[in-house]
Amino acid sequence: MTFAIDLAKACEKAKGHTEIMVRKVMLDLFSRVIIKSPVDTGRFRANWNVGYGSPDTATTESTESALGKVTKEIVSSELGGKIYLSNSLPYSVRLENGWSGQAPAGMVRLSLVEITNQYGA
């Protein structure tokens, strides 16, 4: 399943602060996805990863939310090219498609709609 957001419109509004705007939108989007992720054991929320050029398919047994890790990654990374937020647990697509009562509308698709509405991207 692939989702994308075009940051061109949001960057136009940033008037010379493109890098700041790109980081802000990415942090906002990725944070929303992670926070909306359903929690049973916490493992799903811990398995969100940032990938550059291609999705990061690593998984972890950790149950600590990925929010801090993803935030640190976005704040310190070089920008340019495609940046992915991915969750490679085998049930991630089912959760996005409403399998959990905690996230019946999914996480990614709902967050993309919110971000698009907020930033006009």
PDB file of C-alpha atoms in Angstrom:
ATOM      1  CA  MET A   1       0.000   0.000   0.000  1.00  0.00           C
ATOM      2  CA  THR A   2       1.499   3.341  -1.022  1.00  0.00           C
ATOM      3  CA  PHE A   3       0.589   6.825   0.124  1.00  0.00           C
ATOM      4  CA  ALA A   4       2.267  10.060  -0.876  1.00  0.00           C
ATOM      5  CA  ILE A   5       1.953  13.724  -0.121  1.00  0.00           C
ATOM      6  CA  ASP A   6       3.114  16.539  -2.396  1.00  0.00           C
ATOM      7  CA  LEU A   7       4.818  19.174  -0.280  1.00  0.00           C
ATOM      8  CA  ALA A   8       5.147  21.747  -3.080  1.00  0.00           C
ATOM      9  CA  LYS A   9       2.095  23.794  -2.042  1.00  0.00           C
ATOM     10  CA  ALA A  10       3.070  23.772   1.615  1.00  0.00           C
ATOM     11  CA  CYS A  11       6.606  24.869   0.719  1.00  0.00           C
ATOM     12  CA  GLU A  12       5.277  27.738  -1.408  1.00  0.00           C
ATOM     13  CA  LYS A  13       3.572  29.056   1.708  1.00  0.00           C
ATOM     14  CA  ALA A  14       6.833  28.767   3.692  1.00  0.00           C
ATOM     15  CA  LYS A  15       8.432  31.594   1.661  1.00  0.00           C
ATOM     16  CA  GLY A  16      12.113  30.679   1.909  1.00  0.00           C
ATOM     17  CA  HIS A  17      11.810  28.364   4.874  1.00  0.00           C
ATOM     18  CA  THR A  18      11.353  25.222   2.822  1.00  0.00           C
ATOM     19  CA  GLU A  19      13.517  22.918   4.953  1.00  0.00           C
ATOM     20  CA  ILE A  20      11.738  23.945   8.138  1.00  0.00           C
ATOM     21  CA  MET A  21       8.354  23.450   6.479  1.00  0.00           C
ATOM     22  CA  VAL A  22       9.247  20.027   5.099  1.00  0.00           C
ATOM     23  CA  ARG A  23      10.462  18.837   8.506  1.00  0.00           C
ATOM     24  CA  LYS A  24       7.354  20.270  10.198  1.00  0.00           C
ATOM     25  CA  VAL A  25       4.961  18.541   7.807  1.00  0.00           C
ATOM     26  CA  MET A  26       6.848  15.230   8.033  1.00  0.00           C
ATOM     27  CA  LEU A  27       6.955  15.357  11.829  1.00  0.00           C
ATOM     28  CA  ASP A  28       3.293  16.249  11.979  1.00  0.00           C
ATOM     29  CA  LEU A  29       2.284  13.473   9.588  1.00  0.00           C
ATOM     30  CA  PHE A  30       4.500  10.772  11.081  1.00  0.00           C
ATOM     31  CA  SER A  31       3.506  11.706  14.650  1.00  0.00           C
ATOM     32  CA  ARG A  32      -0.183  11.507  13.797  1.00  0.00           C
ATOM     33  CA  VAL A  33       0.252   8.054  12.247  1.00  0.00           C
ATOM     34  CA  ILE A  34       2.146   6.732  15.265  1.00  0.00           C
ATOM     35  CA  ILE A  35      -0.256   8.228  17.822  1.00  0.00           C
ATOM     36  CA  LYS A  36      -3.268   6.817  15.940  1.00  0.00           C
ATOM     37  CA  SER A  37      -1.706   3.337  15.894  1.00  0.00           C
ATOM     38  CA  PRO A  38      -3.706   0.881  17.970  1.00  0.00           C
ATOM     39  CA  VAL A  39      -2.040  -0.494  21.085  1.00  0.00           C
ATOM     40  CA  ASP A  40      -2.418  -4.006  22.420  1.00  0.00           C
ATOM     41  CA  THR A  41       1.099  -4.929  23.484  1.00  0.00           C
ATOM     42  CA  GLY A  42       2.686  -1.756  22.047  1.00  0.00           C
ATOM     43  CA  ARG A  43       4.741  -3.652  19.488  1.00  0.00           C
ATOM     44  CA  PHE A  44       2.888  -2.243  16.484  1.00  0.00           C
ATOM     45  CA  ARG A  45       3.433   1.334  17.631  1.00  0.00           C
ATOM     46  CA  ALA A  46       7.122   0.542  18.220  1.00  0.00           C
ATOM     47  CA  ASN A  47       7.668  -0.773  14.691  1.00  0.00           C
ATOM     48  CA  TRP A  48       7.269   2.435  12.687  1.00  0.00           C
ATOM     49  CA  ASN A  49      10.540   3.164  10.848  1.00  0.00           C
ATOM     50  CA  VAL A  50      11.858   5.963   8.659  1.00  0.00           C
ATOM     51  CA  GLY A  51      13.528   4.897   5.415  1.00  0.00           C
ATOM     52  CA  TYR A  52      15.385   6.968   2.844  1.00  0.00           C
ATOM     53  CA  GLY A  53      15.030   5.980  -0.809  1.00  0.00           C
ATOM     54  CA  SER A  54      13.112   2.835   0.155  1.00  0.00           C
ATOM     55  CA  PRO A  55      11.032   1.622   3.106  1.00  0.00           C
ATOM     56  CA  ASP A  56      12.916   0.348   6.165  1.00  0.00           C
ATOM     57  CA  THR A  57      11.548  -3.178   6.627  1.00  0.00           C
ATOM     58  CA  ALA A  58      13.232  -3.890   9.970  1.00  0.00           C
ATOM     59  CA  THR A  59      11.098  -5.037  12.888  1.00  0.00           C
ATOM     60  CA  THR A  60      11.694  -5.041  16.616  1.00  0.00           C
ATOM     61  CA  GLU A  61      10.340  -6.864  19.646  1.00  0.00           C
ATOM     62  CA  SER A  62      10.306  -3.550  21.518  1.00  0.00           C
ATOM     63  CA  THR A  63       7.052  -2.157  22.868  1.00  0.00           C
ATOM     64  CA  GLU A  64       8.369   1.395  23.291  1.00  0.00           C
ATOM     65  CA  SER A  65       6.612   3.878  20.989  1.00  0.00           C
ATOM     66  CA  ALA A  66       8.613   4.843  17.896  1.00  0.00           C
ATOM     67  CA  LEU A  67       7.611   8.491  18.259  1.00  0.00           C
ATOM     68  CA  GLY A  68      10.909   9.577  19.839  1.00  0.00           C
ATOM     69  CA  LYS A  69      13.014   7.559  17.398  1.00  0.00           C
ATOM     70  CA  VAL A  70      11.139   8.885  14.358  1.00  0.00           C
ATOM     71  CA  THR A  71      11.234  12.485  15.632  1.00  0.00           C
ATOM     72  CA  LYS A  72      15.005  12.289  16.195  1.00  0.00           C
ATOM     73  CA  GLU A  73      15.449  10.809  12.712  1.00  0.00           C
ATOM     74  CA  ILE A  74      13.471  13.574  10.966  1.00  0.00           C
ATOM     75  CA  VAL A  75      15.107  16.396  12.920  1.00  0.00           C
ATOM     76  CA  SER A  76      18.657  15.184  12.224  1.00  0.00           C
ATOM     77  CA  SER A  77      18.395  13.713   8.717  1.00  0.00           C
ATOM     78  CA  GLU A  78      19.436  15.274   5.439  1.00  0.00           C
ATOM     79  CA  LEU A  79      16.484  16.132   3.270  1.00  0.00           C
ATOM     80  CA  GLY A  80      16.116  15.165  -0.356  1.00  0.00           C
ATOM     81  CA  GLY A  81      14.667  12.222  -2.173  1.00  0.00           C
ATOM     82  CA  LYS A  82      11.895   9.998  -0.980  1.00  0.00           C
ATOM     83  CA  ILE A  83      11.358   9.476   2.723  1.00  0.00           C
ATOM     84  CA  TYR A  84       9.181   6.606   3.903  1.00  0.00           C
ATOM     85  CA  LEU A  85       7.387   5.802   7.123  1.00  0.00           C
ATOM     86  CA  SER A  86       6.772   2.077   7.202  1.00  0.00           C
ATOM     87  CA  ASN A  87       5.654  -0.657   9.543  1.00  0.00           C
ATOM     88  CA  SER A  88       6.643  -4.136   8.414  1.00  0.00           C
ATOM     89  CA  LEU A  89       4.741  -6.211  10.930  1.00  0.00           C
ATOM     90  CA  PRO A  90       2.630  -8.764   9.052  1.00  0.00           C
ATOM     91  CA  TYR A  91      -0.665  -7.357  10.313  1.00  0.00           C
ATOM     92  CA  SER A  92       0.033  -3.682   9.488  1.00  0.00           C
ATOM     93  CA  VAL A  93      -2.108  -3.647   6.323  1.00  0.00           C
ATOM     94  CA  ARG A  94      -5.020  -5.222   8.205  1.00  0.00           C
ATOM     95  CA  LEU A  95      -4.758  -2.548  10.894  1.00  0.00           C
ATOM     96  CA  GLU A  96      -4.686   0.203   8.255  1.00  0.00           C
ATOM     97  CA  ASN A  97      -7.815  -1.309   6.736  1.00  0.00           C
ATOM     98  CA  GLY A  98      -9.793  -1.041   9.986  1.00  0.00           C
ATOM     99  CA  TRP A  99      -9.107  -4.410  11.623  1.00  0.00           C
ATOM    100  CA  SER A 100      -8.769  -2.764  15.066  1.00  0.00           C
ATOM    101  CA  GLY A 101     -11.625  -1.087  16.889  1.00  0.00           C
ATOM    102  CA  GLN A 102      -9.028   1.387  18.201  1.00  0.00           C
ATOM    103  CA  ALA A 103      -8.309   2.608  14.652  1.00  0.00           C
ATOM    104  CA  PRO A 104     -11.353   1.700  12.531  1.00  0.00           C
ATOM    105  CA  ALA A 105     -10.464   4.361   9.916  1.00  0.00           C
ATOM    106  CA  GLY A 106      -6.808   3.324   9.807  1.00  0.00           C
ATOM    107  CA  MET A 107      -3.902   5.548  10.702  1.00  0.00           C
ATOM    108  CA  VAL A 108      -2.062   6.521   7.535  1.00  0.00           C
ATOM    109  CA  ARG A 109      -4.990   7.376   5.307  1.00  0.00           C
ATOM    110  CA  LEU A 110      -6.703   9.405   8.051  1.00  0.00           C
ATOM    111  CA  SER A 111      -3.493  11.272   8.900  1.00  0.00           C
ATOM    112  CA  LEU A 112      -2.881  12.077   5.221  1.00  0.00           C
ATOM    113  CA  VAL A 113      -6.351  13.586   4.913  1.00  0.00           C
ATOM    114  CA  GLU A 114      -5.755  15.689   8.038  1.00  0.00           C
ATOM    115  CA  ILE A 115      -2.355  16.897   6.816  1.00  0.00           C
ATOM    116  CA  THR A 116      -3.677  17.675   3.346  1.00  0.00           C
ATOM    117  CA  ASN A 117      -6.500  19.713   4.864  1.00  0.00           C
ATOM    118  CA  GLN A 118      -4.156  21.517   7.271  1.00  0.00           C
ATOM    119  CA  TYR A 119      -1.326  22.358   4.882  1.00  0.00           C
ATOM    120  CA  GLY A 120      -3.160  22.349   1.574  1.00  0.00           C
ATOM    121  CA  ALA A 121      -0.569  19.965   0.161  1.00  0.00           C
TER     122      ALA A 121
END
